[in-house]
mmCIF file of C-alpha atoms in Angstrom:
data_model
loop_
_atom_site.group_PDB
_atom_site.id
_atom_site.type_symbol
_atom_site.label_atom_id
_atom_site.label_comp_id
_atom_site.label_asym_id
_atom_site.label_seq_id
_atom_site.Cartn_x
_atom_site.Cartn_y
_atom_site.Cartn_z
ATOM 1 C CA MET A 467 0.000 0.000 0.000
ATOM 2 C CA ILE A 468 2.774 2.455 0.932
ATOM 3 C CA GLN A 469 4.628 1.789 -2.331
ATOM 4 C CA PHE A 470 1.401 2.285 -4.275
ATOM 5 C CA LEU A 471 0.742 5.630 -2.589
ATOM 6 C CA ILE A 472 4.299 6.794 -3.268
ATOM 7 C CA LYS A 473 3.954 5.866 -6.952
ATOM 8 C CA ARG A 474 0.674 7.747 -7.208
ATOM 9 C CA LEU A 475 2.090 10.845 -5.517
ATOM 10 C CA ILE A 476 5.053 10.808 -7.899
ATOM 11 C CA GLY A 477 2.618 10.463 -10.772
ATOM 12 C CA LEU A 478 0.685 13.438 -9.386
ATOM 13 C CA VAL A 479 3.794 15.595 -9.771
ATOM 14 C CA PHE A 480 4.103 14.735 -13.473
ATOM 15 C CA VAL A 481 0.380 15.264 -14.052
ATOM 16 C CA VAL A 482 0.555 18.728 -12.488
ATOM 17 C CA ILE A 483 3.643 19.592 -14.561
ATOM 18 C CA GLY A 484 1.891 18.451 -17.750
ATOM 19 C CA VAL A 485 -1.280 20.398 -16.972
ATOM 20 C CA THR A 486 0.615 23.548 -16.052
ATOM 21 C CA PHE A 487 2.740 23.339 -19.201
ATOM 22 C CA ILE A 488 -0.272 23.001 -21.502
ATOM 23 C CA THR A 489 -2.106 25.794 -19.689
ATOM 24 C CA PHE A 490 0.957 28.033 -19.760
ATOM 25 C CA ILE A 491 1.603 27.507 -23.471
ATOM 26 C CA MET A 492 -2.033 28.191 -24.341
ATOM 27 C CA GLY A 493 -1.946 31.408 -22.335
ATOM 28 C CA TYR A 494 1.442 32.476 -23.672
ATOM 29 C CA PHE A 495 0.479 32.138 -27.332
ATOM 30 C CA ALA A 496 -3.095 33.362 -26.908
ATOM 31 C CA PRO A 497 -3.860 36.587 -28.795
ATOM 32 C CA GLY A 498 -3.985 39.798 -26.822
ATOM 33 C CA ASP A 499 -1.877 41.372 -24.111
ATOM 34 C CA PRO A 500 -3.073 41.018 -20.489
ATOM 35 C CA ILE A 501 -0.962 43.973 -19.301
ATOM 36 C CA ARG A 502 -2.399 46.315 -21.930
ATOM 37 C CA THR A 503 -5.876 45.087 -21.067
ATOM 38 C CA MET A 504 -5.179 45.633 -17.382
ATOM 39 C CA LEU A 505 -3.993 49.198 -17.910
ATOM 40 C CA GLY A 506 -6.871 50.201 -20.153
ATOM 41 C CA GLU A 507 -7.163 53.986 -20.378
ATOM 42 C CA HIS A 508 -4.174 54.431 -18.051
ATOM 43 C CA PHE A 509 -1.759 52.947 -20.579
ATOM 44 C CA SER A 510 1.671 54.516 -20.919
ATOM 45 C CA PRO A 511 4.873 52.955 -22.347
ATOM 46 C CA GLN A 512 6.754 53.444 -19.084
ATOM 47 C CA LEU A 513 4.057 51.913 -16.885
ATOM 48 C CA TYR A 514 3.553 49.116 -19.412
ATOM 49 C CA ALA A 515 7.268 48.208 -19.278
ATOM 50 C CA GLN A 516 7.291 48.345 -15.469
ATOM 51 C CA LEU A 517 4.362 45.983 -15.136
ATOM 52 C CA ARG A 518 5.752 43.543 -17.697
ATOM 53 C CA HIS A 519 8.984 43.435 -15.717
ATOM 54 C CA ALA A 520 7.148 43.123 -12.388
ATOM 55 C CA TYR A 521 5.207 40.106 -13.631
ATOM 56 C CA GLY A 522 8.218 38.604 -15.410
ATOM 57 C CA LEU A 523 6.548 38.810 -18.809
ATOM 58 C CA ASP A 524 9.646 40.333 -20.393
ATOM 59 C CA LEU A 525 11.502 37.026 -19.913
ATOM 60 C CA PRO A 526 11.634 34.192 -22.484
ATOM 61 C CA TRP A 527 8.737 31.755 -22.181
ATOM 62 C CA TYR A 528 10.840 28.944 -20.738
ATOM 63 C CA GLU A 529 12.138 31.197 -17.965
ATOM 64 C CA GLN A 530 8.594 32.318 -17.191
ATOM 65 C CA TYR A 531 7.454 28.709 -16.969
ATOM 66 C CA TRP A 532 10.411 27.699 -14.807
ATOM 67 C CA ASN A 533 9.721 30.570 -12.414
ATOM 68 C CA PHE A 534 6.089 29.458 -12.208
ATOM 69 C CA LEU A 535 7.135 25.901 -11.284
ATOM 70 C CA VAL A 536 9.579 27.166 -8.651
ATOM 71 C CA HIS A 537 6.886 29.276 -7.047
ATOM 72 C CA LEU A 538 4.387 26.414 -7.319
ATOM 73 C CA ALA A 539 6.770 24.151 -5.401
ATOM 74 C CA HIS A 540 6.456 26.665 -2.560
ATOM 75 C CA PHE A 541 2.636 26.697 -2.931
ATOM 76 C CA ASP A 542 2.813 30.182 -4.414
ATOM 77 C CA PHE A 543 0.522 30.731 -7.418
ATOM 78 C CA GLY A 544 1.812 34.232 -8.048
ATOM 79 C CA TYR A 545 -0.160 37.455 -8.357
ATOM 80 C CA SER A 546 -3.314 38.282 -10.259
ATOM 81 C CA PHE A 547 -3.157 40.451 -13.381
ATOM 82 C CA LYS A 548 -6.582 41.965 -12.810
ATOM 83 C CA THR A 549 -6.223 42.866 -9.133
ATOM 84 C CA GLN A 550 -2.644 44.120 -9.064
ATOM 85 C CA GLY A 551 -0.577 42.938 -6.116
ATOM 86 C CA ARG A 552 -3.198 40.480 -4.858
ATOM 87 C CA PRO A 553 -1.968 36.877 -4.486
ATOM 88 C CA VAL A 554 -3.840 34.315 -6.562
ATOM 89 C CA TRP A 555 -4.453 32.088 -3.559
ATOM 90 C CA ASP A 556 -6.061 35.045 -1.787
ATOM 91 C CA ILE A 557 -8.591 35.102 -4.633
ATOM 92 C CA LEU A 558 -9.157 31.336 -4.634
ATOM 93 C CA LYS A 559 -9.268 30.615 -0.904
ATOM 94 C CA ASP A 560 -12.826 31.902 -0.512
ATOM 95 C CA GLY A 561 -14.060 29.957 -3.543
ATOM 96 C CA VAL A 562 -12.540 26.581 -2.658
ATOM 97 C CA PRO A 563 -14.789 25.863 0.382
ATOM 98 C CA VAL A 564 -17.871 26.867 -1.604
ATOM 99 C CA SER A 565 -17.044 24.598 -4.547
ATOM 100 C CA MET A 566 -16.114 21.714 -2.245
ATOM 101 C CA GLU A 567 -19.395 22.016 -0.359
ATOM 102 C CA LEU A 568 -21.431 22.112 -3.569
ATOM 103 C CA ALA A 569 -19.518 19.153 -4.991
ATOM 104 C CA LEU A 570 -19.743 16.957 -1.909
ATOM 105 C CA TRP A 571 -23.480 17.472 -1.444
ATOM 106 C CA ALA A 572 -24.008 16.817 -5.149
ATOM 107 C CA LEU A 573 -21.976 13.608 -4.819
ATOM 108 C CA VAL A 574 -24.177 12.525 -1.917
ATOM 109 C CA ILE A 575 -27.229 12.912 -4.176
ATOM 110 C CA TYR A 576 -25.432 11.013 -6.959
ATOM 111 C CA LEU A 577 -25.006 8.044 -4.643
ATOM 112 C CA LEU A 578 -28.212 8.185 -2.603
ATOM 113 C CA ILE A 579 -30.490 8.548 -5.631
ATOM 114 C CA GLY A 580 -28.559 7.319 -8.654
ATOM 115 C CA VAL A 581 -27.281 4.025 -7.237
ATOM 116 C CA PRO A 582 -30.588 2.772 -5.711
ATOM 117 C CA VAL A 583 -32.516 3.737 -8.855
ATOM 118 C CA GLY A 584 -29.982 1.842 -10.975
ATOM 119 C CA ILE A 585 -30.177 -1.240 -8.756
ATOM 120 C CA ILE A 586 -33.994 -1.260 -8.759
ATOM 121 C CA SER A 587 -34.081 -0.846 -12.538
ATOM 122 C CA ALA A 588 -31.655 -3.741 -12.999
ATOM 123 C CA LEU A 589 -33.667 -6.025 -10.719
ATOM 124 C CA LYS A 590 -36.886 -5.009 -12.499
ATOM 125 C CA ALA A 591 -35.327 -4.991 -15.971
ATOM 126 C CA ASN A 592 -37.725 -4.649 -18.903
ATOM 127 C CA THR A 593 -40.705 -3.921 -16.660
ATOM 128 C CA TRP A 594 -42.702 -0.703 -16.292
ATOM 129 C CA VAL A 595 -40.609 0.153 -13.200
ATOM 130 C CA ASP A 596 -37.410 -0.031 -15.244
ATOM 131 C CA THR A 597 -38.941 1.942 -18.103
ATOM 132 C CA LEU A 598 -40.233 4.676 -15.796
ATOM 133 C CA ASN A 599 -36.995 4.986 -13.831
ATOM 134 C CA MET A 600 -34.734 5.042 -16.853
ATOM 135 C CA GLY A 601 -37.088 7.368 -18.732
ATOM 136 C CA ILE A 602 -36.851 9.953 -15.953
ATOM 137 C CA MET A 603 -33.103 9.467 -15.654
ATOM 138 C CA LEU A 604 -32.681 9.783 -19.426
ATOM 139 C CA VAL A 605 -34.519 13.126 -19.432
ATOM 140 C CA LEU A 606 -32.332 14.426 -16.596
ATOM 141 C CA TYR A 607 -29.175 13.119 -18.256
ATOM 142 C CA ALA A 608 -29.982 14.480 -21.710
ATOM 143 C CA MET A 609 -31.166 17.911 -20.574
ATOM 144 C CA PRO A 610 -28.386 20.531 -20.840
ATOM 145 C CA ILE A 611 -27.413 21.666 -17.363
ATOM 146 C CA PHE A 612 -27.936 25.340 -18.158
ATOM 147 C CA VAL A 613 -31.488 24.608 -19.305
ATOM 148 C CA PHE A 614 -32.139 22.627 -16.122
ATOM 149 C CA CYS A 615 -30.823 25.536 -14.017
ATOM 150 C CA VAL A 616 -33.016 28.109 -15.738
ATOM 151 C CA LEU A 617 -36.124 25.896 -15.494
ATOM 152 C CA VAL A 618 -35.576 25.471 -11.751
ATOM 153 C CA GLN A 619 -35.082 29.224 -11.303
ATOM 154 C CA VAL A 620 -38.275 29.959 -13.253
ATOM 155 C CA LEU A 621 -40.135 27.420 -11.104
ATOM 156 C CA ILE A 622 -38.835 29.048 -7.916
ATOM 157 C CA VAL A 623 -39.915 32.503 -9.106
ATOM 158 C CA PHE A 624 -43.363 31.155 -9.987
ATOM 159 C CA ILE A 625 -43.731 29.565 -6.537
ATOM 160 C CA ASP A 626 -42.559 32.796 -4.899
ATOM 161 C CA GLN A 627 -45.194 34.791 -6.789
ATOM 162 C CA GLU A 628 -47.976 32.333 -5.959
ATOM 163 C CA THR A 629 -47.126 31.698 -2.312
ATOM 164 C CA GLY A 630 -44.977 34.652 -1.235
ATOM 165 C CA ALA A 631 -42.308 32.244 -0.033
ATOM 166 C CA ASN A 632 -39.495 34.616 -1.106
ATOM 167 C CA TRP A 633 -37.190 31.673 -1.895
ATOM 168 C CA PRO A 634 -33.812 32.894 -3.287
ATOM 169 C CA VAL A 635 -32.818 31.960 -6.836
ATOM 170 C CA ALA A 636 -29.135 32.904 -6.641
ATOM 171 C CA ASN A 637 -26.111 33.128 -4.341
ATOM 172 C CA TRP A 638 -24.918 30.527 -1.846
ATOM 173 C CA GLY A 639 -25.082 31.716 1.740
ATOM 174 C CA THR A 640 -22.357 30.983 4.290
ATOM 175 C CA PRO A 641 -20.150 27.978 3.413
ATOM 176 C CA TRP A 642 -20.662 24.960 5.681
ATOM 177 C CA HIS A 643 -23.403 26.668 7.688
ATOM 178 C CA TYR A 644 -26.933 25.283 7.680
ATOM 179 C CA THR A 645 -29.354 27.781 9.082
ATOM 180 C CA TRP A 646 -32.733 27.863 7.335
ATOM 181 C CA THR A 647 -31.606 30.860 5.275
ATOM 182 C CA ASP A 648 -28.420 29.054 4.171
ATOM 183 C CA ILE A 649 -30.402 25.945 3.224
ATOM 184 C CA GLN A 650 -32.729 28.047 1.073
ATOM 185 C CA PHE A 651 -29.752 29.382 -0.884
ATOM 186 C CA LYS A 652 -28.080 25.986 -1.300
ATOM 187 C CA LEU A 653 -30.959 23.631 -1.954
ATOM 188 C CA ALA A 654 -31.713 24.523 -5.591
ATOM 189 C CA PRO A 655 -28.142 24.384 -7.004
ATOM 190 C CA VAL A 656 -27.346 21.226 -5.037
ATOM 191 C CA LEU A 657 -30.477 19.470 -6.319
ATOM 192 C CA VAL A 658 -29.844 20.567 -9.919
ATOM 193 C CA PHE A 659 -26.221 19.459 -9.816
ATOM 194 C CA GLY A 660 -27.033 16.278 -7.904
ATOM 195 C CA LEU A 661 -29.957 15.103 -10.029
ATOM 196 C CA ALA A 662 -28.039 15.640 -13.265
ATOM 197 C CA GLY A 663 -25.218 13.443 -11.956
ATOM 198 C CA ALA A 664 -27.581 10.930 -10.352
ATOM 199 C CA ALA A 665 -29.034 10.177 -13.796
ATOM 200 C CA TYR A 666 -25.562 9.202 -15.052
ATOM 201 C CA PHE A 667 -24.860 7.082 -11.955
ATOM 202 C CA ALA A 668 -28.216 5.326 -12.317
ATOM 203 C CA ARG A 669 -27.447 4.298 -15.889
ATOM 204 C CA ILE A 670 -23.942 3.101 -14.966
ATOM 205 C CA THR A 671 -25.273 1.127 -11.982
ATOM 206 C CA ARG A 672 -28.054 -0.512 -14.022
ATOM 207 C CA THR A 673 -25.669 -1.567 -16.791
ATOM 208 C CA SER A 674 -23.128 -2.954 -14.341
ATOM 209 C CA MET A 675 -25.747 -4.844 -12.325
ATOM 210 C CA LEU A 676 -27.295 -6.411 -15.423
ATOM 211 C CA GLU A 677 -23.888 -7.582 -16.593
ATOM 212 C CA VAL A 678 -23.079 -9.115 -13.201
ATOM 213 C CA MET A 679 -26.484 -10.765 -12.838
ATOM 214 C CA ARG A 680 -25.821 -12.740 -16.031
ATOM 215 C CA GLN A 681 -22.596 -14.272 -14.706
ATOM 216 C CA ASP A 682 -22.260 -17.989 -13.958
ATOM 217 C CA TYR A 683 -21.439 -17.513 -10.273
ATOM 218 C CA ILE A 684 -24.770 -15.752 -9.748
ATOM 219 C CA ARG A 685 -26.629 -18.697 -11.295
ATOM 220 C CA THR A 686 -24.543 -21.038 -9.118
ATOM 221 C CA ALA A 687 -25.394 -19.090 -5.963
ATOM 222 C CA ARG A 688 -29.081 -19.308 -6.813
ATOM 223 C CA ALA A 689 -28.809 -23.012 -7.614
ATOM 224 C CA LYS A 690 -27.346 -23.583 -4.143
ATOM 225 C CA GLY A 691 -30.519 -22.174 -2.654
ATOM 226 C CA LEU A 692 -29.122 -18.935 -1.284
ATOM 227 C CA PRO A 693 -31.767 -16.304 -0.487
ATOM 228 C CA GLU A 694 -32.226 -13.801 -3.314
ATOM 229 C CA ARG A 695 -31.367 -10.893 -1.016
ATOM 230 C CA LEU A 696 -28.037 -12.553 -0.162
ATOM 231 C CA VAL A 697 -27.296 -13.254 -3.829
ATOM 232 C CA ILE A 698 -27.911 -9.643 -4.767
ATOM 233 C CA TYR A 699 -26.190 -7.814 -1.929
ATOM 234 C CA ARG A 700 -23.261 -10.150 -1.199
ATOM 235 C CA HIS A 701 -22.396 -11.471 -4.654
ATOM 236 C CA ALA A 702 -23.906 -9.239 -7.336
ATOM 237 C CA LEU A 703 -23.726 -5.760 -5.841
ATOM 238 C CA ARG A 704 -20.149 -6.097 -4.587
ATOM 239 C CA ASN A 705 -18.864 -6.809 -8.095
ATOM 240 C CA ALA A 706 -21.193 -4.317 -9.746
ATOM 241 C CA LEU A 707 -19.810 -1.521 -7.578
ATOM 242 C CA ILE A 708 -16.272 -1.786 -8.964
ATOM 243 C CA PRO A 709 -16.888 0.189 -12.188
ATOM 244 C CA LEU A 710 -19.072 2.586 -10.196
ATOM 245 C CA ILE A 711 -16.167 3.319 -7.840
ATOM 246 C CA THR A 712 -14.011 4.165 -10.854
ATOM 247 C CA VAL A 713 -16.615 6.623 -12.120
ATOM 248 C CA THR A 714 -17.023 8.119 -8.629
ATOM 249 C CA GLY A 715 -13.289 8.717 -8.278
ATOM 250 C CA VAL A 716 -13.019 10.513 -11.611
ATOM 251 C CA THR A 717 -16.253 12.424 -11.019
ATOM 252 C CA LEU A 718 -15.130 13.650 -7.598
ATOM 253 C CA GLY A 719 -12.193 15.609 -8.993
ATOM 254 C CA PHE A 720 -14.168 17.181 -11.805
ATOM 255 C CA THR A 721 -17.160 17.896 -9.566
ATOM 256 C CA ILE A 722 -15.172 19.982 -7.081
ATOM 257 C CA THR A 723 -13.728 22.306 -9.709
ATOM 258 C CA GLY A 724 -15.971 21.709 -12.689
ATOM 259 C CA ALA A 725 -19.336 23.206 -11.728
ATOM 260 C CA PHE A 726 -18.744 26.230 -13.947
ATOM 261 C CA LEU A 727 -22.244 26.556 -15.367
ATOM 262 C CA ILE A 728 -23.995 25.836 -12.083
ATOM 263 C CA GLU A 729 -21.942 28.419 -10.219
ATOM 264 C CA ASN A 730 -22.318 31.104 -12.864
ATOM 265 C CA ILE A 731 -26.056 30.695 -13.389
ATOM 266 C CA PHE A 732 -26.782 30.617 -9.647
ATOM 267 C CA ASN A 733 -24.174 33.324 -8.970
ATOM 268 C CA ILE A 734 -22.254 31.083 -6.568
ATOM 269 C CA PRO A 735 -18.845 32.530 -5.593
ATOM 270 C CA GLY A 736 -16.910 29.302 -6.156
ATOM 271 C CA ILE A 737 -13.933 28.187 -8.226
ATOM 272 C CA GLY A 738 -16.036 27.898 -11.374
ATOM 273 C CA THR A 739 -17.187 31.508 -11.231
ATOM 274 C CA ILE A 740 -13.652 32.690 -10.485
ATOM 275 C CA THR A 741 -12.269 30.694 -13.425
ATOM 276 C CA VAL A 742 -14.800 32.003 -15.939
ATOM 277 C CA SER A 743 -14.183 35.568 -14.767
ATOM 278 C CA SER A 744 -10.420 35.041 -15.063
ATOM 279 C CA VAL A 745 -10.722 33.703 -18.622
ATOM 280 C CA LEU A 746 -12.736 36.749 -19.661
ATOM 281 C CA ASP A 747 -10.174 39.049 -18.010
ATOM 282 C CA ARG A 748 -7.147 37.120 -19.356
ATOM 283 C CA ASP A 749 -5.966 36.654 -15.778
ATOM 284 C CA TYR A 750 -3.575 33.803 -16.635
ATOM 285 C CA PRO A 751 -2.120 33.216 -13.128
ATOM 286 C CA VAL A 752 -5.610 32.499 -11.792
ATOM 287 C CA ILE A 753 -6.401 30.258 -14.772
ATOM 288 C CA GLN A 754 -3.207 28.254 -14.194
ATOM 289 C CA ALA A 755 -3.980 27.921 -10.497
ATOM 290 C CA THR A 756 -7.485 26.538 -11.140
ATOM 291 C CA ALA A 757 -6.038 24.115 -13.712
ATOM 292 C CA VAL A 758 -3.600 22.850 -11.071
ATOM 293 C CA LEU A 759 -6.432 22.403 -8.571
ATOM 294 C CA LEU A 760 -8.445 20.475 -11.163
ATOM 295 C CA ALA A 761 -5.497 18.169 -11.908
ATOM 296 C CA ILE A 762 -4.889 17.518 -8.216
ATOM 297 C CA GLY A 763 -8.581 16.855 -7.649
ATOM 298 C CA VAL A 764 -8.804 14.301 -10.482
ATOM 299 C CA VAL A 765 -5.656 12.431 -9.391
ATOM 300 C CA LEU A 766 -6.718 12.359 -5.739
ATOM 301 C CA GLY A 767 -10.169 11.186 -6.803
ATOM 302 C CA ASN A 768 -8.597 8.281 -8.692
ATOM 303 C CA LEU A 769 -6.420 7.532 -5.672
ATOM 304 C CA LEU A 770 -9.454 7.360 -3.395
ATOM 305 C CA ALA A 771 -11.174 5.088 -5.920
ATOM 306 C CA ASP A 772 -8.217 2.699 -5.923
ATOM 307 C CA ILE A 773 -8.248 2.578 -2.130
ATOM 308 C CA ALA A 774 -12.011 1.981 -2.156
ATOM 309 C CA TYR A 775 -11.493 -1.095 -4.364
ATOM 310 C CA THR A 776 -9.773 -2.849 -1.448
ATOM 311 C CA LEU A 777 -12.695 -2.019 0.831
ATOM 312 C CA VAL A 778 -15.268 -3.446 -1.576
ATOM 313 C CA ASP A 779 -13.206 -6.549 -2.373
ATOM 314 C CA PRO A 780 -10.261 -7.389 -0.054
ATOM 315 C CA ARG A 781 -8.902 -9.726 -2.728
ATOM 316 C CA ILE A 782 -7.836 -6.689 -4.771
ATOM 317 C CA LYS A 783 -4.236 -5.786 -3.990
ATOM 318 C CA LEU A 784 -2.758 -2.386 -4.748
ATOM 319 C CA GLU A 785 0.728 -2.625 -6.220
#
């Protein structure tokens, strides 16, 4: 186990380097000049040269990239172009808890709704229960997330007008606090994000369960007279969960930093909103920092999935 973790952590270093290099090259060769954009009407040749030197943009690209890696090794993401003199981490630190909270609650809905619906549909395959469940999940899965968000907001406004409930349609409230006011802010985006992902998990779970239920060892367990509940939960479900764990691990990393549309439509001050704003402002240090966080999240999600394999099936050895 220790050797496996060391290998994965070493691999994480190379993944981060690869992601940062691609992000840096895309930003370096992108059209436009972030310093000129930042100065706007206050542009002057002298001030322009000073800022380029202050940010190290007058160096060759390989020296700029090397300096970025050196600072990254010290957990320093540099300074924002848009807000001069403000560290990038100072911009991100308020958004990280918000995005993590949104992602973790969405993941809970993925698992609590998607997995049971998938299991029930597999056990009732080709019946009206399966058709109804998968029909609903297919609609949720196929609907673009931005359309889903707007429909929910319109529904909330309609309910507010009819009942006077005054339910908020945007913002997030206080991270990791759950007063009634905070819950009102968080419920709609969490449900939208969670139900969209639950549809995908339901389809994965159903497919995996159907494949396992057709295996010879399941027929053997039934032939031995084992109770159906024992066959399903001890033999079928344990093996069906393995591909689901893989999907969960990958999804976890992308969910934490990838809720761009959700955060922007609901005006949630998370990493997604910060990233979109940084792209529009050509704030490359912030863009690189969010790319690094995404890479770390995906790798750590895969690492947790590999560890979870051993919990589901102790016969699996990590090497």
